[in-house]
mmCIF file of C-alpha atoms in Angstrom:
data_model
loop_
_atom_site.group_PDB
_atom_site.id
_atom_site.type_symbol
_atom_site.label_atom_id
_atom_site.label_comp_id
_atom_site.label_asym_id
_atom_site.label_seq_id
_atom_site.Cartn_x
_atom_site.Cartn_y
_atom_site.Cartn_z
ATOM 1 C CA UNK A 1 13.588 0.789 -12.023
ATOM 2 C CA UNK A 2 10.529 3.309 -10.699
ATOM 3 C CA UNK A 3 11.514 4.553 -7.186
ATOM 4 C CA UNK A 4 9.240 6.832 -5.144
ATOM 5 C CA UNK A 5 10.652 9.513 -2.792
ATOM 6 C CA UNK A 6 8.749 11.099 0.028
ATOM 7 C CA UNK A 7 11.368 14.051 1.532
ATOM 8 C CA UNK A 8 9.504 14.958 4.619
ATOM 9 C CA UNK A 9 8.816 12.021 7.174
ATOM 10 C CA UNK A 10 6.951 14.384 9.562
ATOM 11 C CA UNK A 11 4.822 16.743 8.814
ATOM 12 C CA UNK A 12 2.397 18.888 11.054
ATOM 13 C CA UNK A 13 -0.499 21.390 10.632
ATOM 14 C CA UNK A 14 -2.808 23.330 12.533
ATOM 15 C CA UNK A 15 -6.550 22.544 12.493
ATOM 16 C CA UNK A 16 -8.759 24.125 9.607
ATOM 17 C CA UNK A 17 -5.222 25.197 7.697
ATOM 18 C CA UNK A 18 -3.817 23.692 4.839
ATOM 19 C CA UNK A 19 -0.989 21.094 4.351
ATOM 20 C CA UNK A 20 1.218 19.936 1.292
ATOM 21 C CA UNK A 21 2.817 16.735 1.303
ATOM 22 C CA UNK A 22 5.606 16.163 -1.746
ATOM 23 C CA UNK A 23 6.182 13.194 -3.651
ATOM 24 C CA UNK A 24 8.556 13.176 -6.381
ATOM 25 C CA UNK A 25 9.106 9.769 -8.471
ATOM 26 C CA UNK A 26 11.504 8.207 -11.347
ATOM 27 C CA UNK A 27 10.140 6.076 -14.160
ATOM 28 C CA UNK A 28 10.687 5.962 -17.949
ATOM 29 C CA UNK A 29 7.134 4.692 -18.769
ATOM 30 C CA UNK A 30 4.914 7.219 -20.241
ATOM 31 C CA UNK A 31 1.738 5.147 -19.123
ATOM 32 C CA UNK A 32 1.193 4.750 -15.474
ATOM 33 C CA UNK A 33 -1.029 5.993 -12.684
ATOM 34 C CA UNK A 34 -0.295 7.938 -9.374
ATOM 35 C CA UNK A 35 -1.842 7.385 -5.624
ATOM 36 C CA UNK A 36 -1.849 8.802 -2.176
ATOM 37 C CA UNK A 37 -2.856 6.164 0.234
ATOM 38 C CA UNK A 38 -3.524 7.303 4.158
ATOM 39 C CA UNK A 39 -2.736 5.075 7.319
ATOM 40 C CA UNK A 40 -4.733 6.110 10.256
ATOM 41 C CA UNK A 41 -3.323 4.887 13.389
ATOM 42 C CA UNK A 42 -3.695 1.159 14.287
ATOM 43 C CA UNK A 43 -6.152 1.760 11.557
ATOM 44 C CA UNK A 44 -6.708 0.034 8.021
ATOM 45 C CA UNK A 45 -4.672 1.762 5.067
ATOM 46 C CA UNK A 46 -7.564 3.556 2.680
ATOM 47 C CA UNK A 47 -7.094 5.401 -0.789
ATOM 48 C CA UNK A 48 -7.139 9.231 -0.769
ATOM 49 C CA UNK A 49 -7.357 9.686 -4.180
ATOM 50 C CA UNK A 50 -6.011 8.543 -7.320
ATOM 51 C CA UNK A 51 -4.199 10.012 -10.810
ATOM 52 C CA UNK A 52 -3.872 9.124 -14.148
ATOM 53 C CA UNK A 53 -0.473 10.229 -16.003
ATOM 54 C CA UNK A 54 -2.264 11.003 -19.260
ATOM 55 C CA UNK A 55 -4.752 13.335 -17.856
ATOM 56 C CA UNK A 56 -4.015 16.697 -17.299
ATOM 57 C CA UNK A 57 -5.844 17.670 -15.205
ATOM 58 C CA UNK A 58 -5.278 17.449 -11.344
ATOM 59 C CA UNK A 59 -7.193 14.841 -9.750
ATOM 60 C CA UNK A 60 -9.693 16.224 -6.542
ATOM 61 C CA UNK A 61 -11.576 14.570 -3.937
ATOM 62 C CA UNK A 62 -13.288 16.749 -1.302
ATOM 63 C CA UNK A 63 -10.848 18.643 0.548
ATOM 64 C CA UNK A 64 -7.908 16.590 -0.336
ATOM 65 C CA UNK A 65 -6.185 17.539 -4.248
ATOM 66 C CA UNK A 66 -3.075 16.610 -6.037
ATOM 67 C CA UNK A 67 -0.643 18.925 -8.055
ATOM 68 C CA UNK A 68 0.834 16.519 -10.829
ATOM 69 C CA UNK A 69 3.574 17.536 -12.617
ATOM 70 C CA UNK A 70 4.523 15.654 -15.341
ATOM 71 C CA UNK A 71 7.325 17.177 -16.837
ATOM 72 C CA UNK A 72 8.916 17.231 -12.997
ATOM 73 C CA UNK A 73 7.915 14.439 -12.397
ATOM 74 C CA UNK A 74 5.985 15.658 -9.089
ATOM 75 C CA UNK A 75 2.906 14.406 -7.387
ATOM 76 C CA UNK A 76 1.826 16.184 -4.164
ATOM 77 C CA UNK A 77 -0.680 16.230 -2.191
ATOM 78 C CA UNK A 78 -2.864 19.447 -0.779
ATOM 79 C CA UNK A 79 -5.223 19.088 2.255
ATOM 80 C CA UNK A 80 -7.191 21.971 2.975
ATOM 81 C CA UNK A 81 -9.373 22.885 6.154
ATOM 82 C CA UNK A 82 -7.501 20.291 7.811
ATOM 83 C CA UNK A 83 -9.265 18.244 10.221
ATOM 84 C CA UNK A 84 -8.004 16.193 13.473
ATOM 85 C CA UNK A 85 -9.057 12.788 11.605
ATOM 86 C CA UNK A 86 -6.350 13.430 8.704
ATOM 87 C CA UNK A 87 -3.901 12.677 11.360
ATOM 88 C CA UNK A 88 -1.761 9.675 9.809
ATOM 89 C CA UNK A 89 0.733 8.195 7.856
ATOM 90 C CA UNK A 90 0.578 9.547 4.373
ATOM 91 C CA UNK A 91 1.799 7.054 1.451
ATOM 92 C CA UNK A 92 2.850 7.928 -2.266
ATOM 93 C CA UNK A 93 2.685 5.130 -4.466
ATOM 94 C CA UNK A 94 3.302 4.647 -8.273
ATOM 95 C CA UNK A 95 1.965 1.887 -10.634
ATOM 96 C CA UNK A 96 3.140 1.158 -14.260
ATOM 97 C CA UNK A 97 0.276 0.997 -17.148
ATOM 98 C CA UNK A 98 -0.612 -2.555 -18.060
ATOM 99 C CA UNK A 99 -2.016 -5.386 -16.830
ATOM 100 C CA UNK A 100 -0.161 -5.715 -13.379
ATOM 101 C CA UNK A 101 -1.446 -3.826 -10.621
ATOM 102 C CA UNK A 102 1.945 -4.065 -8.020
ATOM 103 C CA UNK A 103 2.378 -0.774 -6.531
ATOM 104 C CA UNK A 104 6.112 0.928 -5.699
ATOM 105 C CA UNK A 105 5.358 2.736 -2.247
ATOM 106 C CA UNK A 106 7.283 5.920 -0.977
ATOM 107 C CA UNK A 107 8.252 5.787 2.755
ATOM 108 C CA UNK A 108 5.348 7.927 3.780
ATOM 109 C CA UNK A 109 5.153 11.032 5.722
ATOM 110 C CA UNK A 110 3.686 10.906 9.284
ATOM 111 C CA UNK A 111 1.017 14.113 9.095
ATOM 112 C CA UNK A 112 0.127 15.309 12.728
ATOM 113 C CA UNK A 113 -2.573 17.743 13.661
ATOM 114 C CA UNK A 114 -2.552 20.440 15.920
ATOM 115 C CA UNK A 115 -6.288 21.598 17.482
ATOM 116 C CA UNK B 1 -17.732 -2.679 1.784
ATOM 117 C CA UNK B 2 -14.819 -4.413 0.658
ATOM 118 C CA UNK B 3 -13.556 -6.627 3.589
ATOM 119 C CA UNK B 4 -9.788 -7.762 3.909
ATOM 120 C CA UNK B 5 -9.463 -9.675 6.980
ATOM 121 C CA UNK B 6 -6.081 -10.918 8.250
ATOM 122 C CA UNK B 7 -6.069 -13.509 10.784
ATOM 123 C CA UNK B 8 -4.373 -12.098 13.628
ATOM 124 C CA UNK B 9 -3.497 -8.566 14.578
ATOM 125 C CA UNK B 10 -0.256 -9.277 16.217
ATOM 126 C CA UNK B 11 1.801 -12.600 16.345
ATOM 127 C CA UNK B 12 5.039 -13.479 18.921
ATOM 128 C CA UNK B 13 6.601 -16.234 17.786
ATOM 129 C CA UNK B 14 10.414 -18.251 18.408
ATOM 130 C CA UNK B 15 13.459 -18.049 15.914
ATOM 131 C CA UNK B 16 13.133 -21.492 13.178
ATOM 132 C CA UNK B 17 9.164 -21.899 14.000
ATOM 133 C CA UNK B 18 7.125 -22.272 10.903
ATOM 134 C CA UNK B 19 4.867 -19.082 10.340
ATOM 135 C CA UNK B 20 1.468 -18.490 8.561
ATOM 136 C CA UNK B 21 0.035 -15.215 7.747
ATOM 137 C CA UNK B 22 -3.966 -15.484 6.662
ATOM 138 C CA UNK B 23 -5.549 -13.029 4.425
ATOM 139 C CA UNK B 24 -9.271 -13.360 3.544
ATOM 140 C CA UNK B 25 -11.083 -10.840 1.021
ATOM 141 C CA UNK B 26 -14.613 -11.027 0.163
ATOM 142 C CA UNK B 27 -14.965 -9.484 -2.981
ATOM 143 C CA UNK B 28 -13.812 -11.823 -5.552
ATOM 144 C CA UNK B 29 -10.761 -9.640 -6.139
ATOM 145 C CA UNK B 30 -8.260 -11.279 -8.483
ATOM 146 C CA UNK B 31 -5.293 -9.768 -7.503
ATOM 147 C CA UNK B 32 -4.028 -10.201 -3.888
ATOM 148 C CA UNK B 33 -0.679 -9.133 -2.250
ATOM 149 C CA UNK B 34 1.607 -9.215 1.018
ATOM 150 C CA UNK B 35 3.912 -6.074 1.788
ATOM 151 C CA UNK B 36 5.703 -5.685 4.709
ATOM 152 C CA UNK B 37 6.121 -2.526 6.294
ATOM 153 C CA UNK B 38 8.695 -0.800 8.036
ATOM 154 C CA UNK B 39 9.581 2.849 9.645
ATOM 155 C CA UNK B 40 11.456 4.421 6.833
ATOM 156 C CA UNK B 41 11.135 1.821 4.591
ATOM 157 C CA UNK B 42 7.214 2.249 3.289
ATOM 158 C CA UNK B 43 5.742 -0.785 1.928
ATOM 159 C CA UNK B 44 7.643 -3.363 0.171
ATOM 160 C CA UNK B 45 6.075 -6.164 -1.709
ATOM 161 C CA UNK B 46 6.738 -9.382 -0.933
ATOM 162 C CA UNK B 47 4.667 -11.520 -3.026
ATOM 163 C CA UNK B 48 1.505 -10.881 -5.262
ATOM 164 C CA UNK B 49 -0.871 -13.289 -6.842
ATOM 165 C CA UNK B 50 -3.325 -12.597 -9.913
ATOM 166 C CA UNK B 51 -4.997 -15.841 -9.971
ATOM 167 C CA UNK B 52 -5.477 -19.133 -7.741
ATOM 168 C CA UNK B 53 -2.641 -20.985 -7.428
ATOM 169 C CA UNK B 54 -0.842 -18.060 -9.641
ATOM 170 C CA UNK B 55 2.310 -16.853 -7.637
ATOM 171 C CA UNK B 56 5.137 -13.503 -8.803
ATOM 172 C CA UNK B 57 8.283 -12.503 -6.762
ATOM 173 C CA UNK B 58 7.848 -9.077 -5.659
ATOM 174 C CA UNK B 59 10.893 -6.711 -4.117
ATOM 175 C CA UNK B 60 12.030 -8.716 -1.132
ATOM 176 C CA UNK B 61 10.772 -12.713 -1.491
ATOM 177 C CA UNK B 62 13.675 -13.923 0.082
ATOM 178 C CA UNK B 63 12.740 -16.518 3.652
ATOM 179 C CA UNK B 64 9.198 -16.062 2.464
ATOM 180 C CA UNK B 65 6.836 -18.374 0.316
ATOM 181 C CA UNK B 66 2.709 -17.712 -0.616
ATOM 182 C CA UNK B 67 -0.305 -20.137 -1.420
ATOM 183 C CA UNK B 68 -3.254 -19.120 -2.979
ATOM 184 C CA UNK B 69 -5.270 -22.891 -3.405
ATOM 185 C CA UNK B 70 -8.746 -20.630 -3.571
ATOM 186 C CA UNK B 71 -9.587 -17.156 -4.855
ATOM 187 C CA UNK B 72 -10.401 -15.507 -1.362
ATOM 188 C CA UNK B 73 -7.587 -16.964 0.184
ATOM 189 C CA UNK B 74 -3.587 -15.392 0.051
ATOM 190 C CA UNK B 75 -1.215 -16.962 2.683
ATOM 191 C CA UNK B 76 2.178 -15.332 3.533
ATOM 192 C CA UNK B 77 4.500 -18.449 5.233
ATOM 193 C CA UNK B 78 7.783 -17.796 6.998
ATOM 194 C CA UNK B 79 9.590 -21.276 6.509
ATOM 195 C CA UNK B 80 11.718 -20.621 9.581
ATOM 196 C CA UNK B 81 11.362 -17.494 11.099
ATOM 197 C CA UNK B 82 14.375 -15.092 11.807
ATOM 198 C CA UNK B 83 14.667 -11.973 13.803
ATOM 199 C CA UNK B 84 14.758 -9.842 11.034
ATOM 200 C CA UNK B 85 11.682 -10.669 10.010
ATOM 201 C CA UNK B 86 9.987 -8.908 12.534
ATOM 202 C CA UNK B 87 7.883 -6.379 11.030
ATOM 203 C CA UNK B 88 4.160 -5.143 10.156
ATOM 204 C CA UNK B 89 2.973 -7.180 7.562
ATOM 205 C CA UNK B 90 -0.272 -5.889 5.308
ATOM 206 C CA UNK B 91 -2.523 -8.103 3.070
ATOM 207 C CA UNK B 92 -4.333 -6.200 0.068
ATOM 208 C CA UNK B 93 -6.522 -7.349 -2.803
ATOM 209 C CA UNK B 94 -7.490 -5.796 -5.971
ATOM 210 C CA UNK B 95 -9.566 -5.938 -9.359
ATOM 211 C CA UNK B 96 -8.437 -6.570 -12.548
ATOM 212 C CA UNK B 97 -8.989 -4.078 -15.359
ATOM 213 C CA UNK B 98 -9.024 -0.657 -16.075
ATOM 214 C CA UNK B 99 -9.868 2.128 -13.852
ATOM 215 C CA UNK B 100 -10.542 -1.213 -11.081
ATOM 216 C CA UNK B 101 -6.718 -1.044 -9.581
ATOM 217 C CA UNK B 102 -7.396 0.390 -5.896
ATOM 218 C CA UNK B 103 -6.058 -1.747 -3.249
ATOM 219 C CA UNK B 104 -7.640 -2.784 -0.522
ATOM 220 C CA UNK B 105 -5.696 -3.090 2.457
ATOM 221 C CA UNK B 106 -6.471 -5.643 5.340
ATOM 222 C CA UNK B 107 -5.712 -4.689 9.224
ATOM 223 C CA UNK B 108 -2.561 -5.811 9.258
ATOM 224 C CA UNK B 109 -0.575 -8.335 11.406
ATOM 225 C CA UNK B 110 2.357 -7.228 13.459
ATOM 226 C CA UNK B 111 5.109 -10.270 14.056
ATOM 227 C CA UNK B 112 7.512 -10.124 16.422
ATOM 228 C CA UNK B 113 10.181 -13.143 15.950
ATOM 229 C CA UNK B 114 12.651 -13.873 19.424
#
């Protein structure tokens, strides 16, 4: 079975620095896809951004960017010039290639930031 | 904008009482889903649906059934509500197809069972 592990519940940086949030995950499927959803609080869960297994190269949007490691089997994410709205409740989450779109969630880390 | 609505933000209700969870999307997604969150736990899936009246099992359906009767519509039911069922619970819907698979997640409803 895929599992998804998120190692650091809390995390905290200071305004305008940079963060990295680890995910690490298990699977035996060579075909599957990679996300980082954020919860804001008491706000509705959005995607940050989104990676395909088979590509390559590392998925960017804006300010936030993943390092995937395949081989490792390692998908984190890297927020730079951090700003007080990326305060929230970070989510990993894994999907198998195919037709089915469930999603296997990590337990999230809680990202606080400091002004 | 994609729109998941959920039909009540939080929820009290008694030990044994029949529950209903609402979910309404507006996008003609296929795919709809109920998780229930938890501190420490992340999302689990409790049930998903890819078509009307289409119904799978996800991680934890135990003490919980769905209906789906028409495409914008995903209900979560608690037949009779226990105290560990207390918990957030989040409504998503998706597309179906390639490169189409981001969820979109509703407000969520937090239910507290005494």
């Amino acid at each position: 079975a895929q599992t998804v592990t998120q190692s650091q519940p809390e995390m905290s940086v200071q305004e305008a620095e940079t963060v990295t949030l680890s995910c690490t995950y298990d699977t035996s499927e060579s075909d599957y896809y990679l996300f980082w959803y954020k919860q804001p609080p008491s706000r509705q869960m959005i995607l940050v951004i989104r990676q395909e297994a088979y590509k390559q190269q590392n998925a960017t949007e804006n300010r936030f960017s993943v390092n995937f490691q395949k081989a490792a089997k390692s998908f984190s994410l890297k927020i730079s010039d951090s700003q007080l709205g990326d305060a929230a409740m970070y989510f990993c989450a894994y999907r198998r290639g195919g037709a089915t779109n469930k999603l296997i969630f990590g337990t999230g880390t809680l990202l606080a930031v400091q002004p | 904008d994609v729109k998941v609505t959920q039909s009540s933000r939080y929820l009290v209700k008694r030990t044994g009482e029949k529950v209903f969870l609402e979910c309404v999307q507006d996008m003609d997604h296929e795919n709809m889903f109920w998780y229930r969150q938890d501190p420490g736990l992340g999302l689990r899936l409790i049930y998903f649906s890819y078509d009307v009246k289409m119904k799978e099992k996800g991680d934890i359906p135990e003490g919980y059934s769905v209906s789906r009767e028409k495409k914008e519509r995903f209900s979560l039911i608690l037949e009779s509500a226990s105290t560990n069922q207390t918990s957030m619970y989040l409504c998503a819907s998706s597309s179906q197809g390639f490169g189409t698979d981001t969820q979109y997640f509703g407000p969520g409803t937090r239910l507290t069972v005494l």
